[in-house]
C-alpha positions as a Markdown table, in Angstrom:
| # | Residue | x | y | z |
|---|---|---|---|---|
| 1 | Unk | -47.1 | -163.4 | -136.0 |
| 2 | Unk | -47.6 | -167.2 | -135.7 |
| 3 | Unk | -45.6 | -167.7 | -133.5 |
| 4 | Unk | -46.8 | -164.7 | -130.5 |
| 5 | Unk | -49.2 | -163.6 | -129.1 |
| 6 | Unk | -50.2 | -160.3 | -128.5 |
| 7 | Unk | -51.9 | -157.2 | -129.8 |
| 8 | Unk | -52.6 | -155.7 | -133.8 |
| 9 | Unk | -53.6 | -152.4 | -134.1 |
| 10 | Unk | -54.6 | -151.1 | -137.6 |
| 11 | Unk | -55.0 | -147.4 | -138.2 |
| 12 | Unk | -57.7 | -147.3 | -140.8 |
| 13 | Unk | -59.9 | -144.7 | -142.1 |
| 14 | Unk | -63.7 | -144.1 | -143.3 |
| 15 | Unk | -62.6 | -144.5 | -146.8 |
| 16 | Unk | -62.0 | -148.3 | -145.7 |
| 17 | Unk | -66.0 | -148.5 | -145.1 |
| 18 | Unk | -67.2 | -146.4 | -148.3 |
| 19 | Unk | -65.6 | -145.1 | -151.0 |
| 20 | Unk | -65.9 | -141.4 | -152.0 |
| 21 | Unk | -65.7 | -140.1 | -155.7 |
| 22 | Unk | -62.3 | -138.7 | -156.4 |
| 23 | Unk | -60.7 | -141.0 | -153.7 |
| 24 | Unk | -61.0 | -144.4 | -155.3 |
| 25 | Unk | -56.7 | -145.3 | -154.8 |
| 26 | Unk | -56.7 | -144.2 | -150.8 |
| 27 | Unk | -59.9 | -145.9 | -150.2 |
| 28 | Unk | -58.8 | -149.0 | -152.1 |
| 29 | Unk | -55.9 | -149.1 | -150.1 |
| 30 | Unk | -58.2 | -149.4 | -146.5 |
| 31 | Unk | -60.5 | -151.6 | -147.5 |
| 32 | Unk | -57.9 | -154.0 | -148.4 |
| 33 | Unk | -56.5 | -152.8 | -144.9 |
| 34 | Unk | -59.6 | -153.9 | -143.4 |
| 35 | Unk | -59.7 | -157.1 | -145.3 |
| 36 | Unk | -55.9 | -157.8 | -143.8 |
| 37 | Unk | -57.1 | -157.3 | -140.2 |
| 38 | Unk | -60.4 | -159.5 | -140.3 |
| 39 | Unk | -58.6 | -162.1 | -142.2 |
| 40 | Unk | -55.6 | -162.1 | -139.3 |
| 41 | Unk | -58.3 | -162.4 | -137.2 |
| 42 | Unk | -60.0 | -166.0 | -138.4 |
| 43 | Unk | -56.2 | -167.1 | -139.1 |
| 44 | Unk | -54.4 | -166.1 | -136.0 |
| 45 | Unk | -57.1 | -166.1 | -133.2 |
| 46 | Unk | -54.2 | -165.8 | -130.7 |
| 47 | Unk | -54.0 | -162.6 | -131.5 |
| 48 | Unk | -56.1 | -159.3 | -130.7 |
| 49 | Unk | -56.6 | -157.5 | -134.0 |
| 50 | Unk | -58.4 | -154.1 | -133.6 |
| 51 | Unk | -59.0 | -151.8 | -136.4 |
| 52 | Unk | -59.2 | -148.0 | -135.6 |
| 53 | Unk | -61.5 | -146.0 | -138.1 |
| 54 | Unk | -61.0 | -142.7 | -137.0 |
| 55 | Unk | -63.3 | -139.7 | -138.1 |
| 56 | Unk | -61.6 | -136.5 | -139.2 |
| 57 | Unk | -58.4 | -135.5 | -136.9 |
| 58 | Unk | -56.4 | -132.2 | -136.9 |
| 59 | Unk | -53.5 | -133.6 | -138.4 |
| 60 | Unk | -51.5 | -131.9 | -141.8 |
| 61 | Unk | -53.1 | -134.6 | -143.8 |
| 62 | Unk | -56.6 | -132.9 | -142.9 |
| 63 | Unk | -55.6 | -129.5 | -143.5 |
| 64 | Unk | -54.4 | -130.9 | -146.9 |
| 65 | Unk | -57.5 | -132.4 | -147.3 |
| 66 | Unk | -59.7 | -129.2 | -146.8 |
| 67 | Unk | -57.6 | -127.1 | -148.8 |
| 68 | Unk | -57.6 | -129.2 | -151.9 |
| 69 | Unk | -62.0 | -129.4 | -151.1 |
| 70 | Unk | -61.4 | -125.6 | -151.0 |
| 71 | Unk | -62.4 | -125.4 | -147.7 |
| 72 | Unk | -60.9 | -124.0 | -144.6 |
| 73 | Unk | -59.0 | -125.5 | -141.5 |
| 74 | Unk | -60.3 | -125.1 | -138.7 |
| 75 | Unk | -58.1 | -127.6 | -136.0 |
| 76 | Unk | -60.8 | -127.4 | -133.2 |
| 77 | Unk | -63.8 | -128.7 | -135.2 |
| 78 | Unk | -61.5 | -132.1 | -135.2 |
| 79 | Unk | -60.6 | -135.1 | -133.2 |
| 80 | Unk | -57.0 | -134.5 | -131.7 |
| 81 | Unk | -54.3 | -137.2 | -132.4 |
| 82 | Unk | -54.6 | -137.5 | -128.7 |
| 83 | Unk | -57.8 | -138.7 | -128.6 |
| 84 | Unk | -57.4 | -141.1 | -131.2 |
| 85 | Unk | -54.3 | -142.2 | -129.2 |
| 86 | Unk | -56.1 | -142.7 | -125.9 |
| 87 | Unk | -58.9 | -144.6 | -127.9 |
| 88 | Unk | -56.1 | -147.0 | -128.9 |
| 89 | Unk | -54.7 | -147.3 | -125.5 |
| 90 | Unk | -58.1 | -148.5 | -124.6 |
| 91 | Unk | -58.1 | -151.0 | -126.4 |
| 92 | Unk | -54.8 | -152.2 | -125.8 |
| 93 | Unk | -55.5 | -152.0 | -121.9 |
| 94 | Unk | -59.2 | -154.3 | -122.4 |
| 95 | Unk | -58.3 | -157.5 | -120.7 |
| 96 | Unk | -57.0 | -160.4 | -121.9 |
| 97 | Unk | -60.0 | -162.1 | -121.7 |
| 98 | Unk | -61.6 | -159.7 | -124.3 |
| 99 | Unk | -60.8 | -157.6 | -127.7 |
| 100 | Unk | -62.0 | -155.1 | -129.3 |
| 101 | Unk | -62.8 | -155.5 | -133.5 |
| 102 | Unk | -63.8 | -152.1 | -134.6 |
| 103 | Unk | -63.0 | -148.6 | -132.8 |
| 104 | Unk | -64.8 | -146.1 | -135.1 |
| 105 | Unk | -64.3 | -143.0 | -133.5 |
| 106 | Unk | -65.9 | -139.3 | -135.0 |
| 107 | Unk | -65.3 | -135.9 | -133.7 |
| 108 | Unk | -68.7 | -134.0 | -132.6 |
């Protein structure tokens, strides 16, 4: 990394920005996710680290997620992957004069 130049994307989560009972491992796991990207940032400024914090997304992980809450899937109430993607893309595309920190992105 010292040596390029380029972009750093990092797929976070919510749980890197709060921690919810019962998910104290996964969230410890982004927050040090998001301590990795901000600290790439002030040590390799010639690169573009963004971190992407998306909302809930119709992925299996979801559907896992609302079964073990006891709750139902339901794909449409969700970002899709897609979006997330073109959010990324985004980002990537900014110019090079420019970079974006912090996407967080939430279905409606």
């Amino acid at each position: 990394l010292r040596r390029g130049r380029g972009d750093v994307v990092m797929l976070n989560s919510g749980a890197g920005l709060r921690t919810n009972p019962g998910w104290a491992a996964y969230s410890a796991s982004k927050h040090a996710l998001k301590a990795l990207a901000d600290g790439l940032r002030a040590e390799e400024p010639q690169l573009r680290v963004t971190s992407v914090y998306p909302g809930r997304t119709a992925t299996a992980m979801q559907r896992d997620v609302r079964e073990q809450e006891g709750g139902v899937f339901e794909a449409g109430r969700y970002s899709d992957p897609a979006t997330i993607a073109g959010v990324v893309l985004s980002a990537l595309e900014l110019a090079a004069d420019s970079h974006v920190n912090d996407v967080m992105v939430r279905s409606r």
